[in-house]
PDB file of C-alpha atoms in Angstrom:
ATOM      1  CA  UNK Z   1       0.000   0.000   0.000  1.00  0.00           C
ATOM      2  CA  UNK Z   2       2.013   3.038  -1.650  1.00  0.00           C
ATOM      3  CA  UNK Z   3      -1.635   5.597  -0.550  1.00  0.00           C
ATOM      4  CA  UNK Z   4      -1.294   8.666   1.412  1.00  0.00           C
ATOM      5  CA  UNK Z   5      -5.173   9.642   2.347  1.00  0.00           C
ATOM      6  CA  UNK Z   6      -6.194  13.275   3.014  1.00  0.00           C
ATOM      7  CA  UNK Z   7      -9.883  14.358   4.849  1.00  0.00           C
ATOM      8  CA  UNK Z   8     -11.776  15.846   3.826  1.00  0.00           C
ATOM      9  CA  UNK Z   9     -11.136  16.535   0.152  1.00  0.00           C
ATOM     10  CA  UNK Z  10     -12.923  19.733   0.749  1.00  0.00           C
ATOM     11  CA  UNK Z  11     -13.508  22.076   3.232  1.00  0.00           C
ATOM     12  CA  UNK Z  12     -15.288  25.576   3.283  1.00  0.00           C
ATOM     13  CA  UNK Z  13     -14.809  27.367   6.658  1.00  0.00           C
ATOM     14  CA  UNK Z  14     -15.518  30.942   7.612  1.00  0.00           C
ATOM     15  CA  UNK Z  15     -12.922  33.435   9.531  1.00  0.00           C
ATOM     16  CA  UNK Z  16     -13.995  32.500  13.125  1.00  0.00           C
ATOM     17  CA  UNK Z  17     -14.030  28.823  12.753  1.00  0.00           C
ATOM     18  CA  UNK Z  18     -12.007  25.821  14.229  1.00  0.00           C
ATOM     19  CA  UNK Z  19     -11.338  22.714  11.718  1.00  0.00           C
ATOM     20  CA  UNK Z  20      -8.808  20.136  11.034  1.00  0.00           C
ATOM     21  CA  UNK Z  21      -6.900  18.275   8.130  1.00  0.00           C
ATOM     22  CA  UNK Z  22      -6.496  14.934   8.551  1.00  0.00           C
ATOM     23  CA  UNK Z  23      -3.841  12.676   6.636  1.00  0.00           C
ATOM     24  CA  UNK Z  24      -2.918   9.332   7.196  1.00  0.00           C
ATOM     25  CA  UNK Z  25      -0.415   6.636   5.790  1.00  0.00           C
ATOM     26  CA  UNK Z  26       0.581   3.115   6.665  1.00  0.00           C
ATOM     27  CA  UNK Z  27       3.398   2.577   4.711  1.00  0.00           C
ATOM     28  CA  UNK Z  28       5.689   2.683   7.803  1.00  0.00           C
ATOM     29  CA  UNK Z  29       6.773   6.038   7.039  1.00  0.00           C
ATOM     30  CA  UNK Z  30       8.773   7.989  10.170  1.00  0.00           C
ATOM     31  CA  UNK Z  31       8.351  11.407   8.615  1.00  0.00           C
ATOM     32  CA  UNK Z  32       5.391  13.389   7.299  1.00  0.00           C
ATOM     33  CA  UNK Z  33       4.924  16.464   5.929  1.00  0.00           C
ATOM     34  CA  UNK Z  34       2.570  19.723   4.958  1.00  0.00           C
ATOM     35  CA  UNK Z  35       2.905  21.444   2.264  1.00  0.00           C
ATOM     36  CA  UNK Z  36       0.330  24.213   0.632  1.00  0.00           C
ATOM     37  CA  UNK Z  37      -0.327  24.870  -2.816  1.00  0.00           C
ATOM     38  CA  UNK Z  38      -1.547  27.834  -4.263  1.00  0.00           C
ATOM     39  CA  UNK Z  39      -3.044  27.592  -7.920  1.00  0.00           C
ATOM     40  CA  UNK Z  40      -0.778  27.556 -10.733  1.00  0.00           C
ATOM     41  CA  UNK Z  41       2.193  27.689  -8.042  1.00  0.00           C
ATOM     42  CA  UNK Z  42       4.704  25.076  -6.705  1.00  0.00           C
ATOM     43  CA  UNK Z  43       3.959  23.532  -3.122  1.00  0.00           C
ATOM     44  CA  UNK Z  44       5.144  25.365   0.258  1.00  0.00           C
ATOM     45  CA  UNK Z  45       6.873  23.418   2.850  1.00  0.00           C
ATOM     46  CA  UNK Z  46       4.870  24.464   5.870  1.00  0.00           C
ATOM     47  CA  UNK Z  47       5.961  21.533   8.571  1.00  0.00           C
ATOM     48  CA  UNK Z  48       7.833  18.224   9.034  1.00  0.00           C
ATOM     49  CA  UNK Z  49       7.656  15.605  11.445  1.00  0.00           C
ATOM     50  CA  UNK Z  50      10.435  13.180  12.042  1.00  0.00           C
ATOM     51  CA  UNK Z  51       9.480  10.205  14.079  1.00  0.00           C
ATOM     52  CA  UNK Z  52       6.453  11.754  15.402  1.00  0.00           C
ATOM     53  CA  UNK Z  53       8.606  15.192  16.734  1.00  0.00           C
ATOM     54  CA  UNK Z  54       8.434  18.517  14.965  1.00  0.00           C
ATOM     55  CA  UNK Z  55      11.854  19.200  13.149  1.00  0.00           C
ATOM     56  CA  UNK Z  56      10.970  21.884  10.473  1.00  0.00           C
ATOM     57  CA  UNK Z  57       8.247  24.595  10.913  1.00  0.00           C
ATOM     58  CA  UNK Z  58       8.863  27.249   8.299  1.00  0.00           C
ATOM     59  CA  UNK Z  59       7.843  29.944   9.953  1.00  0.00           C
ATOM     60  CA  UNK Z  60       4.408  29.342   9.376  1.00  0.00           C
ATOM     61  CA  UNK Z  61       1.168  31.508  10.954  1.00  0.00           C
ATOM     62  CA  UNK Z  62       0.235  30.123  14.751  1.00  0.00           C
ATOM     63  CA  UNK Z  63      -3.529  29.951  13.386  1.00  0.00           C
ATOM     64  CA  UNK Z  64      -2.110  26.939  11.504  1.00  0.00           C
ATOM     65  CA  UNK Z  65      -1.258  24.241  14.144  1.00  0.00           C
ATOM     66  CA  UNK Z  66       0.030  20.558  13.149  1.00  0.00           C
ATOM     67  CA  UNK Z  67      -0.127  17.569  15.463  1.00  0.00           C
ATOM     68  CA  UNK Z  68       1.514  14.327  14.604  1.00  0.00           C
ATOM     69  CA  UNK Z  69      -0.254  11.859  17.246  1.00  0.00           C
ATOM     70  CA  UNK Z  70       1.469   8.683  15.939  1.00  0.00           C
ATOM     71  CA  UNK Z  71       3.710   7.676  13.214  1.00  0.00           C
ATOM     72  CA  UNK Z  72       0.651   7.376  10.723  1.00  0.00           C
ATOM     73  CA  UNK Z  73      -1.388  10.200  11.249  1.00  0.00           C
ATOM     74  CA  UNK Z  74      -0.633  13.851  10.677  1.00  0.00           C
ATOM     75  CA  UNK Z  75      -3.331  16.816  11.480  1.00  0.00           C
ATOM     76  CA  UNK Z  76      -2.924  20.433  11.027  1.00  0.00           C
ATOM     77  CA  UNK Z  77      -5.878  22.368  12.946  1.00  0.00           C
ATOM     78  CA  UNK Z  78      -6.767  25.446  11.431  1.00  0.00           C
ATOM     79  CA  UNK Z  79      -8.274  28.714  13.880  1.00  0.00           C
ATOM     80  CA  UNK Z  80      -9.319  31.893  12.692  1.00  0.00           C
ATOM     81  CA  UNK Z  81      -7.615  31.455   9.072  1.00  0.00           C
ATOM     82  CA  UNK Z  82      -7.905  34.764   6.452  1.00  0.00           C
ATOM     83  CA  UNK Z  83      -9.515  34.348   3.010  1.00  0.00           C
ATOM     84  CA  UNK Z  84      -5.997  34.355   1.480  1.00  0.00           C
ATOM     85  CA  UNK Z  85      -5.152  30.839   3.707  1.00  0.00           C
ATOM     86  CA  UNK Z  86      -7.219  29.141   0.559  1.00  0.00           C
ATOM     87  CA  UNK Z  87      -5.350  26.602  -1.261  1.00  0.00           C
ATOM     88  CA  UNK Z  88      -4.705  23.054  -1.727  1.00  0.00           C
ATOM     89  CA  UNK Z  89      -2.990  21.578   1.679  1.00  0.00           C
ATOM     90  CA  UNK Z  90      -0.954  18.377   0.498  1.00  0.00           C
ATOM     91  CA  UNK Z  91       0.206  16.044   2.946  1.00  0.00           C
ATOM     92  CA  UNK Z  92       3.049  13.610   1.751  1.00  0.00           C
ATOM     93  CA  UNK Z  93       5.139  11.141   3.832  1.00  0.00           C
ATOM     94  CA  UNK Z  94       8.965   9.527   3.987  1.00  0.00           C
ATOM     95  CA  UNK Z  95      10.874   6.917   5.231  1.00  0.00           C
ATOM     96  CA  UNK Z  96      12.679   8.105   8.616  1.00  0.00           C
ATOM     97  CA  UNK Z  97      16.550   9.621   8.393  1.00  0.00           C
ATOM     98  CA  UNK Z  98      18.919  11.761   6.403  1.00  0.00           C
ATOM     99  CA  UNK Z  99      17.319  10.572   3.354  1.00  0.00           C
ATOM    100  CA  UNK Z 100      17.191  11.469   0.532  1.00  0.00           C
ATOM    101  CA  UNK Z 101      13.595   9.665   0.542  1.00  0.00           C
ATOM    102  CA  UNK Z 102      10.937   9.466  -2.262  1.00  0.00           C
ATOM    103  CA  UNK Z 103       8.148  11.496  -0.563  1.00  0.00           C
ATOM    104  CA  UNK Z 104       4.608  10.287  -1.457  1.00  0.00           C
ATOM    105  CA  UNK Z 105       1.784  12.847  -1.454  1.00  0.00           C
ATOM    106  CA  UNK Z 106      -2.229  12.419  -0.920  1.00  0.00           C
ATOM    107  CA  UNK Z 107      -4.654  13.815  -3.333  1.00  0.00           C
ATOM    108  CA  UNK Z 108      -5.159  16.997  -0.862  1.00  0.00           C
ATOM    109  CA  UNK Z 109      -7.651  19.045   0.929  1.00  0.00           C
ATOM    110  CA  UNK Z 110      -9.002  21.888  -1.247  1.00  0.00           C
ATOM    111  CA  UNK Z 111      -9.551  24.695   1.175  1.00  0.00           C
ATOM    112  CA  UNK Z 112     -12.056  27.835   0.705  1.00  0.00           C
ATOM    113  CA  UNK Z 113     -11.642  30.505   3.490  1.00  0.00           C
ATOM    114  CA  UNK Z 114     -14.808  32.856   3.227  1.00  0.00           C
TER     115      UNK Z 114
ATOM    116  CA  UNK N   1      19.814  28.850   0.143  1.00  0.00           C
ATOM    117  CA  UNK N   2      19.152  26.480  -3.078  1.00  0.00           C
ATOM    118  CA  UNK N   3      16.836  27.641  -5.862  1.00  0.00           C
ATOM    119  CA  UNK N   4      15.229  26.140  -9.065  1.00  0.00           C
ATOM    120  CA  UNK N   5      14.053  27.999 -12.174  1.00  0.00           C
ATOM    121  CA  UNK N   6      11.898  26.080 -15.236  1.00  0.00           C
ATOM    122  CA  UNK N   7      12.469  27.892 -17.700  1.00  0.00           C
ATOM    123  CA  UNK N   8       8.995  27.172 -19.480  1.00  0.00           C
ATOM    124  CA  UNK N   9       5.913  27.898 -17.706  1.00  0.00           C
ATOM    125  CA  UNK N  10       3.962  26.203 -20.392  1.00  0.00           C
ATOM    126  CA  UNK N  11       4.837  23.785 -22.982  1.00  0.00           C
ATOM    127  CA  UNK N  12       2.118  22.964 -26.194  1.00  0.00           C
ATOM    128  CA  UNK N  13       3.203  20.107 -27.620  1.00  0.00           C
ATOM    129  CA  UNK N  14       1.773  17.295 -30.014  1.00  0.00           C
ATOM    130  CA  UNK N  15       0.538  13.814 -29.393  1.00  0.00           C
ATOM    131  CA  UNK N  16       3.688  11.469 -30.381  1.00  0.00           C
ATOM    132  CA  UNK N  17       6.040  14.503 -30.435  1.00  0.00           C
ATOM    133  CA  UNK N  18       9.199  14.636 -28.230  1.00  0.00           C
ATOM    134  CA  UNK N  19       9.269  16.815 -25.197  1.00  0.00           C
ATOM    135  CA  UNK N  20      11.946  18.647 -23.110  1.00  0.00           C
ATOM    136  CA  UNK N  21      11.356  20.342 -20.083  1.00  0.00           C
ATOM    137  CA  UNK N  22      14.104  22.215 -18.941  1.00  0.00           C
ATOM    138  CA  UNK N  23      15.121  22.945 -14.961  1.00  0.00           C
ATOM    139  CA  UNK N  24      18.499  24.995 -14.036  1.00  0.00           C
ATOM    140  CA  UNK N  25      19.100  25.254  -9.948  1.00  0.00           C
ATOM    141  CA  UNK N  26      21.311  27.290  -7.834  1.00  0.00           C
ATOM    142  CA  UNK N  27      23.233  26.005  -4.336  1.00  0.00           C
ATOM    143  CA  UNK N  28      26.044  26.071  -3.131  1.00  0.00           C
ATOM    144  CA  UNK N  29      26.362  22.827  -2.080  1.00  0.00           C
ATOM    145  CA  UNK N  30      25.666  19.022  -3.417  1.00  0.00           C
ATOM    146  CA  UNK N  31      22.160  18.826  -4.573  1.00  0.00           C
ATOM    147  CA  UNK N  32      19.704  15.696  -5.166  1.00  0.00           C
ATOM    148  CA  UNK N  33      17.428  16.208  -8.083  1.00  0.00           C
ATOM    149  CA  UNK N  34      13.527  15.173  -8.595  1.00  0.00           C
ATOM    150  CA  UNK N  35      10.631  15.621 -10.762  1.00  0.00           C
ATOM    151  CA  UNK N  36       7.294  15.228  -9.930  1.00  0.00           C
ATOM    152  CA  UNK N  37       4.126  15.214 -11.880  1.00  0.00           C
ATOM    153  CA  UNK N  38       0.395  16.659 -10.717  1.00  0.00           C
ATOM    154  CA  UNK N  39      -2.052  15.392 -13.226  1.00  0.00           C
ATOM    155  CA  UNK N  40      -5.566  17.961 -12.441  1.00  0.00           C
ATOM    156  CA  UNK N  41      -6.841  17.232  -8.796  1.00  0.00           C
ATOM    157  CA  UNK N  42      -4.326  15.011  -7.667  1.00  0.00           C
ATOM    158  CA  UNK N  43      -1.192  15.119  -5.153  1.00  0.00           C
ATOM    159  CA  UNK N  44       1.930  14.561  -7.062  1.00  0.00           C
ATOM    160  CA  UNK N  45       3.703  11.495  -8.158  1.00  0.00           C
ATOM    161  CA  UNK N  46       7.871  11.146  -8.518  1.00  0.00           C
ATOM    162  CA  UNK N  47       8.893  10.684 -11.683  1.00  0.00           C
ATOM    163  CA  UNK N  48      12.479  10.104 -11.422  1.00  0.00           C
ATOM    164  CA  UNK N  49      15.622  11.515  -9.278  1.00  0.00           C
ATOM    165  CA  UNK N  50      19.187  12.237  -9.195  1.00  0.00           C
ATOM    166  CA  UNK N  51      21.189  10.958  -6.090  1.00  0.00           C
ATOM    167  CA  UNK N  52      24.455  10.095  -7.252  1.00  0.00           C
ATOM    168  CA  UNK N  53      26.077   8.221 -10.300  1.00  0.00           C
ATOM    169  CA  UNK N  54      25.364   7.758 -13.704  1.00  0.00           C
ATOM    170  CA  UNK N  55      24.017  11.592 -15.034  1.00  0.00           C
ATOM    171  CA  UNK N  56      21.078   9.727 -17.016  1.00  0.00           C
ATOM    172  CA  UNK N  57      18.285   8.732 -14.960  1.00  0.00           C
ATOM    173  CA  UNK N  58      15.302   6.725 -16.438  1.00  0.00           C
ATOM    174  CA  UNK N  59      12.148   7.216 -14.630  1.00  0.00           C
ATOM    175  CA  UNK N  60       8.343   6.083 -15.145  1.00  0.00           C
ATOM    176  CA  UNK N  61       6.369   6.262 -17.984  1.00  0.00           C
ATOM    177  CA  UNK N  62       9.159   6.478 -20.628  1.00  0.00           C
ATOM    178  CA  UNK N  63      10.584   9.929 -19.067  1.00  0.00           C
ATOM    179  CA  UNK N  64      14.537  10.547 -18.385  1.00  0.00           C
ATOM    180  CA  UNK N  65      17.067  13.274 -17.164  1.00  0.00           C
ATOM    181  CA  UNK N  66      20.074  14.719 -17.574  1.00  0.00           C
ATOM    182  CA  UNK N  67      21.761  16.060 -14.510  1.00  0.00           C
ATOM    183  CA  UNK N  68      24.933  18.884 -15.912  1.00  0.00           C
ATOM    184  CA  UNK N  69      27.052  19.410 -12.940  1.00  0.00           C
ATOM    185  CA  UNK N  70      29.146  22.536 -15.035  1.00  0.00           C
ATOM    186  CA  UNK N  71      25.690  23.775 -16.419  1.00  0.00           C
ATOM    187  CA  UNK N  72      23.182  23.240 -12.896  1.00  0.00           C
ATOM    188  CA  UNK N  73      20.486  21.635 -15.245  1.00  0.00           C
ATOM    189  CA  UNK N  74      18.256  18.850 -15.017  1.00  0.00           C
ATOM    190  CA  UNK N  75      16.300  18.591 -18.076  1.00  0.00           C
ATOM    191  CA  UNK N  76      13.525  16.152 -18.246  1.00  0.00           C
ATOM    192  CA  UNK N  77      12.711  14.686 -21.615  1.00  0.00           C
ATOM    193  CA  UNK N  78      10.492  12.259 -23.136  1.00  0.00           C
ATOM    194  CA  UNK N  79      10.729  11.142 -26.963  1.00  0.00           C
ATOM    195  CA  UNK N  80       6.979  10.726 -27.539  1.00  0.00           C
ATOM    196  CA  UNK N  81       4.366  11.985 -25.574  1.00  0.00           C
ATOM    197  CA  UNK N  82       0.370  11.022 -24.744  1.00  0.00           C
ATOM    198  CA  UNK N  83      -2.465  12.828 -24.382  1.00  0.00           C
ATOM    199  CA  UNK N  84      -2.121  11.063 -20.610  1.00  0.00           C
ATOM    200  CA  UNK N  85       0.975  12.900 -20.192  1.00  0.00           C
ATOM    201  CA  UNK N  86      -1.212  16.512 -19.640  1.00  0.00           C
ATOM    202  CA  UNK N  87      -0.199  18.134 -16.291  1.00  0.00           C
ATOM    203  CA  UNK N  88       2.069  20.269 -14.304  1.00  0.00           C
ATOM    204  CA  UNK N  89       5.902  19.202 -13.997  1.00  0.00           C
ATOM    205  CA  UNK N  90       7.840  20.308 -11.218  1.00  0.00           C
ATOM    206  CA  UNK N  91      11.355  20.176 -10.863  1.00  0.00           C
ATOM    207  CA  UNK N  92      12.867  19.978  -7.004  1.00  0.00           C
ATOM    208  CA  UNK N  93      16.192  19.750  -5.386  1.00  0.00           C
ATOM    209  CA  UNK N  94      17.035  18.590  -2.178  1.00  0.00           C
ATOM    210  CA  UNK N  95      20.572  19.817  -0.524  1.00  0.00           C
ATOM    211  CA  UNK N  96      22.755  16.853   0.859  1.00  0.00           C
ATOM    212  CA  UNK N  97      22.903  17.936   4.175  1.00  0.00           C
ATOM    213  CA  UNK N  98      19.236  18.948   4.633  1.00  0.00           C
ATOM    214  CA  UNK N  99      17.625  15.909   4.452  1.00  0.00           C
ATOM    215  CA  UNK N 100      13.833  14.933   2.955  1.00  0.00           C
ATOM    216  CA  UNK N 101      13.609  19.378   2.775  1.00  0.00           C
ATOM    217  CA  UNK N 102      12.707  20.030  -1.052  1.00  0.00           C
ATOM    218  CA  UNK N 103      12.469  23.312  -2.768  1.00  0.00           C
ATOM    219  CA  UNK N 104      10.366  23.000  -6.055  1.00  0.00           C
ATOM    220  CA  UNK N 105      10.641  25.478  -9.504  1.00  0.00           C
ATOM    221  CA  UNK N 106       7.386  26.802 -10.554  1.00  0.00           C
ATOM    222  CA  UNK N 107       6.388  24.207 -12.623  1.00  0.00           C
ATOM    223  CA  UNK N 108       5.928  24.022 -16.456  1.00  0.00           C
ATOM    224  CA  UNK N 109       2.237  22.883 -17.426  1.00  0.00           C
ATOM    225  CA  UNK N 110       2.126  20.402 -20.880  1.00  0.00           C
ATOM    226  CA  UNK N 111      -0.631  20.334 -22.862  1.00  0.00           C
ATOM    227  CA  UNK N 112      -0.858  17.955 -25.318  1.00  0.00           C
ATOM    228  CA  UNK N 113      -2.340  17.868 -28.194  1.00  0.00           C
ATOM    229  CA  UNK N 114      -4.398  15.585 -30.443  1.00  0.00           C
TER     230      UNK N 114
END
């Protein structure tokens, strides 16, 4: 099983709300990551987790929160978000270690901040 | 800091025609070399890399690379395209001491044509 899932594949939230991402692999993977995606641009590295600890956060907004509570699932909780937060949020997972790794990415969650 | 430029932001090209899509970086230090493909509403999928070795990587689906140490380029080619072949190409490096850490180009979109 080579599948990195991502819920929801959509979400529509408004200024003042509280949600999460959800993304989960069993591939054995010991890092995971976020990225986001604007249209028509490359993906961002927001965060990485390395055996369940944060290692990279790059220097991302505090409304955006990640959570790693075990080596297959990755969240990111989102809190009071601005309109221009909207994008595609990939989540993609690694093996564990210097690498360099193949990183394998989920379909996404397509976000619409109103 | 490493950076990647693709040159092309969009490449029209021809069912059965070759195709060259072409990625110049910039570090100061030893680099690994991807590229990944995003067909429409999906996460993206490694098409090949560049760790070490021989400078002519094969990937999937009939692509390959050239890594050019003297030039910093890492074209991606393919002698005869598919329609299939439609989507956004990104080009990534990945410095030797930083681990699983990519930073992607901007992409160059193909659209083939019938």
């Amino acid at each position: 099983d080579t599948e990195v899932t991502q819920t929801p594949k959509h979400l529509v939230m408004g200024m003042t709300n509280k949600k999460s991402l959800k993304c989960e692999q069993h591939m054995g993977h010991r890092a995971m990551y976020w990225y986001k995606q604007k249209a028509k641009k490359p993906p961002e590295l927001m965060f990485v987790y390395s055996y369940e600890k944060l290692s990279i956060n790059e220097s991302v907004p505090s409304r955006f929160s990640p959570e790693c509570p075990n080596s297959s699932l990755l969240n990111l909780h989102l809190h009071a978000l601005q309109p221009e937060d909207s994008a595609l949020y990939l989540c993609a997972s690694s093996q564990g270690g210097p690498g360099p790794y193949e990183q394998y990415f989920g379909p996404g969650t397509r976000l619409t901040v109103t | 800091a490493q950076s990647v430029t693709q040159l092309d932001s969009q490449v029209p090209v021809f069912e059965e025609a070759p195709v060259e899509l072409r990625c110049n970086y910039s570090s100061s230090v030893s680099v690994y070399l991807f590229w990944y493909v995003q067909y429409p509403n999906q996460g993206l999928q490694l098409l090949l890399k560049y760790l070490s070795g021989s400078t002519l990587v094969k990937g999937i689906n009939g692509f390959e690379a050239e890594f050019n140490k003297s030039q910093t380029s890492f074209h991606l080619r393919k002698p005869s395209v598919h329609i299939s072949d439609t989507a956004e190409y990104f080009c990534a490096v990945s410095e030797v001491a930083a681990g699983n850490k990519l930073t992607f180009g901007g992409g160059t979109r193909v659209l083939v044509k019938p």
